[in-house]
Amino acid sequence: MTPLTTVRLRAQTTVEETTLPFSSGALTQRATVEVQHDLRRNVSLIGTLTVGETDYRGVDLREKGLTASARVEYKLTRAVVLRASFTHERLKSTAPGSDYTANTFLVGL
């Protein structure tokens, strides 16, 4: 690691409302680690990994999620950034047919 590398850790627990019948709410827990390395003053590589779990109270439903992403940012000016990213998402659920996997590529200015 160098002074050009930044590591961020975040953890969060929330109680959320739900529209599911017989469920009093959902307890969501998430943890994220993000590593950013600045190749140059205006070029950054960023990798992020998030794991989470949602437990719906009162019903037999639990969801586990994983999101991993890689991003490159090129700062053209202070206000204009060219960004390219790839995100892989997975959700495993105890509800039949609710699991999914998604891959997303984005390019933006």
mmCIF file of C-alpha atoms in Angstrom:
data_model
loop_
_atom_site.group_PDB
_atom_site.id
_atom_site.type_symbol
_atom_site.label_atom_id
_atom_site.label_comp_id
_atom_site.label_asym_id
_atom_site.label_seq_id
_atom_site.Cartn_x
_atom_site.Cartn_y
_atom_site.Cartn_z
ATOM 1 C CA MET A 1 0.000 0.000 0.000
ATOM 2 C CA THR A 2 1.028 3.540 -0.689
ATOM 3 C CA PRO A 3 -0.404 6.951 0.187
ATOM 4 C CA LEU A 4 -2.134 6.725 -3.201
ATOM 5 C CA THR A 5 -4.329 3.856 -1.941
ATOM 6 C CA THR A 6 -7.476 4.400 0.117
ATOM 7 C CA VAL A 7 -9.430 1.622 1.847
ATOM 8 C CA ARG A 8 -12.974 2.275 3.085
ATOM 9 C CA LEU A 9 -14.997 -0.087 5.268
ATOM 10 C CA ARG A 10 -18.710 0.429 5.869
ATOM 11 C CA ALA A 11 -21.224 -1.600 7.855
ATOM 12 C CA GLN A 12 -24.915 -0.915 8.228
ATOM 13 C CA THR A 13 -27.940 -2.456 9.894
ATOM 14 C CA THR A 14 -31.417 -1.112 9.148
ATOM 15 C CA VAL A 15 -34.989 -1.995 9.971
ATOM 16 C CA GLU A 16 -37.197 -1.526 6.920
ATOM 17 C CA GLU A 17 -40.868 -1.621 6.108
ATOM 18 C CA THR A 18 -42.229 -4.374 3.900
ATOM 19 C CA THR A 19 -45.393 -5.000 1.916
ATOM 20 C CA LEU A 20 -45.259 -8.766 2.452
ATOM 21 C CA PRO A 21 -48.361 -10.143 4.180
ATOM 22 C CA PHE A 22 -47.770 -11.322 7.767
ATOM 23 C CA SER A 23 -44.298 -9.715 7.911
ATOM 24 C CA SER A 24 -43.737 -6.999 10.491
ATOM 25 C CA GLY A 25 -40.623 -5.662 8.751
ATOM 26 C CA ALA A 26 -37.205 -6.588 7.443
ATOM 27 C CA LEU A 27 -33.837 -6.497 9.171
ATOM 28 C CA THR A 28 -31.098 -5.693 6.649
ATOM 29 C CA GLN A 29 -27.378 -5.988 7.333
ATOM 30 C CA ARG A 30 -24.675 -4.945 4.847
ATOM 31 C CA ALA A 31 -20.886 -4.697 4.868
ATOM 32 C CA THR A 32 -18.798 -3.026 2.168
ATOM 33 C CA VAL A 33 -15.081 -2.788 1.526
ATOM 34 C CA GLU A 34 -13.830 -0.376 -1.140
ATOM 35 C CA VAL A 35 -10.239 -0.005 -2.328
ATOM 36 C CA GLN A 36 -9.255 2.989 -4.445
ATOM 37 C CA HIS A 37 -5.824 3.397 -5.989
ATOM 38 C CA ASP A 38 -4.869 6.593 -7.780
ATOM 39 C CA LEU A 39 -2.606 5.781 -10.709
ATOM 40 C CA ARG A 40 -2.196 9.457 -11.442
ATOM 41 C CA ARG A 41 -3.695 12.652 -10.104
ATOM 42 C CA ASN A 42 -6.630 12.251 -12.507
ATOM 43 C CA VAL A 43 -6.877 8.441 -12.977
ATOM 44 C CA SER A 44 -8.319 6.118 -10.297
ATOM 45 C CA LEU A 45 -9.036 2.396 -10.085
ATOM 46 C CA ILE A 46 -11.764 1.423 -7.622
ATOM 47 C CA GLY A 47 -12.849 -2.038 -6.496
ATOM 48 C CA THR A 48 -15.853 -2.638 -4.236
ATOM 49 C CA LEU A 49 -17.249 -5.749 -2.548
ATOM 50 C CA THR A 50 -20.580 -5.705 -0.678
ATOM 51 C CA VAL A 51 -22.228 -8.598 1.161
ATOM 52 C CA GLY A 52 -25.633 -8.357 2.732
ATOM 53 C CA GLU A 53 -28.540 -10.229 4.210
ATOM 54 C CA THR A 54 -32.205 -9.342 4.618
ATOM 55 C CA ASP A 55 -34.351 -11.254 7.104
ATOM 56 C CA TYR A 56 -38.115 -10.692 6.816
ATOM 57 C CA ARG A 57 -39.636 -10.964 10.289
ATOM 58 C CA GLY A 58 -42.768 -13.057 10.741
ATOM 59 C CA VAL A 59 -42.358 -15.042 7.503
ATOM 60 C CA ASP A 60 -39.868 -17.648 6.333
ATOM 61 C CA LEU A 61 -37.974 -15.429 3.875
ATOM 62 C CA ARG A 62 -34.287 -14.619 3.909
ATOM 63 C CA GLU A 63 -32.199 -13.092 1.107
ATOM 64 C CA LYS A 64 -28.404 -13.043 0.823
ATOM 65 C CA GLY A 65 -26.704 -10.770 -1.667
ATOM 66 C CA LEU A 66 -23.226 -10.206 -3.060
ATOM 67 C CA THR A 67 -22.124 -7.317 -5.250
ATOM 68 C CA ALA A 68 -18.625 -6.893 -6.671
ATOM 69 C CA SER A 69 -17.593 -4.034 -8.916
ATOM 70 C CA ALA A 70 -14.557 -2.579 -10.652
ATOM 71 C CA ARG A 71 -14.464 1.014 -11.869
ATOM 72 C CA VAL A 72 -12.017 3.277 -13.693
ATOM 73 C CA GLU A 73 -12.357 7.046 -13.434
ATOM 74 C CA TYR A 74 -10.539 9.550 -15.617
ATOM 75 C CA LYS A 75 -10.996 13.146 -14.475
ATOM 76 C CA LEU A 76 -10.996 15.405 -17.531
ATOM 77 C CA THR A 77 -11.599 18.501 -15.386
ATOM 78 C CA ARG A 78 -12.709 19.043 -11.785
ATOM 79 C CA ALA A 79 -16.346 18.794 -12.859
ATOM 80 C CA VAL A 80 -16.159 16.276 -15.757
ATOM 81 C CA VAL A 81 -15.251 12.615 -15.196
ATOM 82 C CA LEU A 82 -15.167 9.776 -17.732
ATOM 83 C CA ARG A 83 -16.146 6.563 -15.943
ATOM 84 C CA ALA A 84 -16.285 2.884 -16.954
ATOM 85 C CA SER A 85 -17.502 0.165 -14.605
ATOM 86 C CA PHE A 86 -18.397 -3.507 -14.347
ATOM 87 C CA THR A 87 -20.719 -4.854 -11.636
ATOM 88 C CA HIS A 88 -21.531 -8.475 -10.811
ATOM 89 C CA GLU A 89 -24.577 -9.049 -8.591
ATOM 90 C CA ARG A 90 -25.963 -12.236 -7.008
ATOM 91 C CA LEU A 91 -29.045 -12.760 -4.881
ATOM 92 C CA LYS A 92 -29.930 -16.014 -3.137
ATOM 93 C CA SER A 93 -33.392 -16.219 -1.630
ATOM 94 C CA THR A 94 -35.374 -18.803 0.291
ATOM 95 C CA ALA A 95 -38.335 -17.937 -1.972
ATOM 96 C CA PRO A 96 -38.439 -20.356 -4.919
ATOM 97 C CA GLY A 97 -37.536 -18.746 -8.262
ATOM 98 C CA SER A 98 -36.244 -15.503 -6.742
ATOM 99 C CA ASP A 99 -32.502 -16.097 -7.138
ATOM 100 C CA TYR A 100 -30.722 -14.082 -9.787
ATOM 101 C CA THR A 101 -27.331 -13.153 -11.174
ATOM 102 C CA ALA A 102 -26.681 -9.954 -13.113
ATOM 103 C CA ASN A 103 -23.663 -8.459 -14.877
ATOM 104 C CA THR A 104 -23.705 -4.769 -15.757
ATOM 105 C CA PHE A 105 -21.258 -2.769 -17.859
ATOM 106 C CA LEU A 106 -21.537 1.019 -17.790
ATOM 107 C CA VAL A 107 -19.668 3.869 -19.483
ATOM 108 C CA GLY A 108 -20.508 7.444 -18.611
ATOM 109 C CA LEU A 109 -19.394 11.029 -18.700
#
